[in-house]
Coordinates of C-alpha atoms in Angstrom, one line a residue:
X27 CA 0.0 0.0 0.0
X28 CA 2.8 2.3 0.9
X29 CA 4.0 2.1 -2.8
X30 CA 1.0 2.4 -4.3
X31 CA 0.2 5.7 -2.2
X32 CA -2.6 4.1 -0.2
X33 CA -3.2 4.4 3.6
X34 CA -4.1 1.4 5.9
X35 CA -5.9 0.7 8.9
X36 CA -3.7 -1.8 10.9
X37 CA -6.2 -2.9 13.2
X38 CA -4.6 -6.2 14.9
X39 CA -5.5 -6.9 18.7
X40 CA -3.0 -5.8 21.4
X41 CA 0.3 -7.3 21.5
X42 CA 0.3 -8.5 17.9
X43 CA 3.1 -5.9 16.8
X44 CA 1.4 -3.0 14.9
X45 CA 4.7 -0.5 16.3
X46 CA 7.3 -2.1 15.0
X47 CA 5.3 -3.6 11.3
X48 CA 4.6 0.2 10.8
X49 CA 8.5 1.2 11.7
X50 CA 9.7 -1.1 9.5
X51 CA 7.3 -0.1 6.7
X52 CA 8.3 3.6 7.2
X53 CA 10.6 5.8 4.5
X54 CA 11.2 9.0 3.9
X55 CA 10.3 12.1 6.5
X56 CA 8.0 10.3 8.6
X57 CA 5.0 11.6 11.5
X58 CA 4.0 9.8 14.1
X59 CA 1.2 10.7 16.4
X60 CA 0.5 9.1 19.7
X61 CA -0.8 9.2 23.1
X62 CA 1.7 10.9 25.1
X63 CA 2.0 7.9 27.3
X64 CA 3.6 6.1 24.5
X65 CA 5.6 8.3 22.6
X66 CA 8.9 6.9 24.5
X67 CA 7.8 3.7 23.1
X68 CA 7.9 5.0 19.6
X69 CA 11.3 6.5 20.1
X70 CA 12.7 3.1 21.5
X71 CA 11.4 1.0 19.4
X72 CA 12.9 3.2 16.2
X73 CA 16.1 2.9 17.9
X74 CA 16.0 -0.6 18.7
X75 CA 15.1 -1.3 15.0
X76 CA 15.7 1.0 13.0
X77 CA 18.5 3.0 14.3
X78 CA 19.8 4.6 11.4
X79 CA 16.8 6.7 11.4
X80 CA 16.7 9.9 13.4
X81 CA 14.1 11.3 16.2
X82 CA 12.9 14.1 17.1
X83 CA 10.0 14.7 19.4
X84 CA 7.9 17.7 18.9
X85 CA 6.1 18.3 22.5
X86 CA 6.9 20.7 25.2
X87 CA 7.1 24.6 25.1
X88 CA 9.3 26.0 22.6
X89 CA 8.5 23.2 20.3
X90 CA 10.0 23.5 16.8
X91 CA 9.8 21.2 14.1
X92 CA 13.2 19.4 13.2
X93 CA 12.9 19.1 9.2
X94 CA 16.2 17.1 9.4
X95 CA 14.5 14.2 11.5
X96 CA 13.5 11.2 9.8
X97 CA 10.7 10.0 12.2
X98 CA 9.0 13.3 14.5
X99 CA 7.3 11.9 17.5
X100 CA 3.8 14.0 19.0
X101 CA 0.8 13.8 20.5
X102 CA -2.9 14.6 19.8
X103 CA -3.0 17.2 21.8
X104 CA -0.2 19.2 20.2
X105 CA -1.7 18.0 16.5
X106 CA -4.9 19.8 18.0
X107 CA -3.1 23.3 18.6
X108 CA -0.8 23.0 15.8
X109 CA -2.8 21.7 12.9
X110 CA -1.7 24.9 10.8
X111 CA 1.9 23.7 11.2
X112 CA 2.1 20.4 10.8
X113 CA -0.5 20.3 7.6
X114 CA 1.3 22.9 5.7
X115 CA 4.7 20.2 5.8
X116 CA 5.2 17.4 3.3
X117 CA 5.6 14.2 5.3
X118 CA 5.9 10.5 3.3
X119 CA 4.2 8.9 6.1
X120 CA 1.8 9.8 8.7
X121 CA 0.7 6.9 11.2
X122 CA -1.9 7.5 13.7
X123 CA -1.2 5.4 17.0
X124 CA -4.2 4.6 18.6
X125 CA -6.0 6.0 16.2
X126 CA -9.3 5.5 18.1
X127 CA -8.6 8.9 19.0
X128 CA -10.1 10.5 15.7
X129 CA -13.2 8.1 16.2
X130 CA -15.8 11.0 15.9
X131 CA -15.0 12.9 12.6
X132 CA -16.2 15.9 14.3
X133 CA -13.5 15.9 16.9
X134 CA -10.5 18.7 16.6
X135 CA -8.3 16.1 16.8
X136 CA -10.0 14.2 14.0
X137 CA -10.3 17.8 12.1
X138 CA -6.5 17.8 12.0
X139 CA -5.6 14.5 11.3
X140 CA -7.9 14.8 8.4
X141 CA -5.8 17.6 7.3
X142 CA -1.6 16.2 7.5
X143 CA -0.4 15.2 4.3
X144 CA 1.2 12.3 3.6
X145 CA 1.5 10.1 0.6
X146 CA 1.4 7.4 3.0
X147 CA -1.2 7.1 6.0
X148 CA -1.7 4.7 8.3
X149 CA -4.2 4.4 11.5
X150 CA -3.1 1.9 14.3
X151 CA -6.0 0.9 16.6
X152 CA -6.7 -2.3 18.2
X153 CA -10.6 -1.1 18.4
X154 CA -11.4 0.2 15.2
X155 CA -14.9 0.3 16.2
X156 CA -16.1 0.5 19.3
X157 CA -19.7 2.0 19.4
X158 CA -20.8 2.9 15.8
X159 CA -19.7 1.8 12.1
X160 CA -19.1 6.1 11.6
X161 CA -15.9 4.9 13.6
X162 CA -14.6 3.1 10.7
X163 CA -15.3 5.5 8.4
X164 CA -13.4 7.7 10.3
X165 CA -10.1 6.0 10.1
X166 CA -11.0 5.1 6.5
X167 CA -11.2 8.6 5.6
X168 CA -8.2 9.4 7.3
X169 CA -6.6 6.7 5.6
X170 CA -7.8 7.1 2.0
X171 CA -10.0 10.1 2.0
X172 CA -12.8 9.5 -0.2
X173 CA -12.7 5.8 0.0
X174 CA -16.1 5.1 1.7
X175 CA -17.8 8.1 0.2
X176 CA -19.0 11.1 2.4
X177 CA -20.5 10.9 5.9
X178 CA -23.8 10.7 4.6
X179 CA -23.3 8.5 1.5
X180 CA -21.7 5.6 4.4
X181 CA -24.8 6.5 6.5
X182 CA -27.3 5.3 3.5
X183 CA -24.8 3.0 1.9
X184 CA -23.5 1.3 5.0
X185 CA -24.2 1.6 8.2
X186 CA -28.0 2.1 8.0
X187 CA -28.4 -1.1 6.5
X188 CA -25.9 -2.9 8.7
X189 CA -27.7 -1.3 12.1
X190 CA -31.3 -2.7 10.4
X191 CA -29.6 -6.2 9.7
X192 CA -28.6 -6.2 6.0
X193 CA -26.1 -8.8 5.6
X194 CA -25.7 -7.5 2.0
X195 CA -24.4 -4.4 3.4
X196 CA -21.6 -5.3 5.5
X197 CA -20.7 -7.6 3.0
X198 CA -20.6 -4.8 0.4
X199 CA -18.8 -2.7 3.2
X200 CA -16.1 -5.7 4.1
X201 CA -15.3 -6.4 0.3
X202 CA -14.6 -2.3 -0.2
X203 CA -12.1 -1.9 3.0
X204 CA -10.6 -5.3 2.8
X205 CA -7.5 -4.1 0.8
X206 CA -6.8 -1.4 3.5
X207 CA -8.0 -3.0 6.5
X208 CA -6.0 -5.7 8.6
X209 CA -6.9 -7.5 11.8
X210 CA -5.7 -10.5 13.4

């Protein structure tokens, strides 16, 4: 996917390795945004396997972006209050950790996440869906905007049907994100 210019959704249960198969799928100027809890884990991880990339973490006061870093480590909470910034620069990858986080697409952090470029997007989120299929669409938009269709065309198309018991539809709905979608 990452050649052809196509985000994913790794969606794989805890434990199953979604860190490091995204680090070792990364090239290029590379965005990573995560809880702030795990942002050392991010940087660790990079060093233990990749460690001919360089880090830079942009969190704290004074923040500034390194442009010579290969992989830049934040938070949603910073990509809330600098969504100007970080949209306006060209990354080759953006990953989402726990991407649950832009699970309503009316959320700020959503809003911004929606707005990073990156010829190559990934979501990481163990729950992919927790309450409502508008969750997946979501991280599918993020992923591949324009994949599932506006919020409204899902609503008719997809979830709708799926909430009134249409098998037809979530098949319809697995077949189309199957490509971008893993979870083991």
């Amino acid at each position: 996917l990452r050649d052809a210019q196509m985000g994913a959704v790794l969606a794989d249960d805890m434990g199953l390795g979604k860190t490091l198969q995204t680090i070792c799928a990364l090239r290029g100027r590379s965005l990573v945004v995560a809880p702030r809890s795990v942002l050392h884990n991010w940087a660790d991880e990079v060093k233990r396997f990749r460690p001919g990339l360089s880090i830079a973490v942009y969190h704290g006061a004074g923040r500034a972006i390194d442009r010579r870093a290969d992989v830049t480590l934040t938070t949603y909470a910073v990509l809330r209050l600098d969504a100007g910034a970080l949209s306006k620069e060209p990354w080759d990858a953006v990953v989402l950790d726990e991407a649950q986080a832009i699970k309503n697409p009316d959320s700020q952090a959503a809003r911004a996440a929606y707005q990073l470029r990156g010829s190559f997007r990934v979501a990481l989120s163990g729950t992919p869906v927790e309450n409502r299929l508008e969750e997946l669409w979501s991280l599918m938009h993020f992923a591949n905007p324009g994949l599932l269709g506006g919020r409204s065309d899902f609503d008719e198309r997809y979830a709708k049907p799926a909430a009134e018991g249409d098998g037809t539809a979530m098949a319809r709905l697995r077949q189309r994100v199957g490509t971008f979608l893993l979870r083991r």
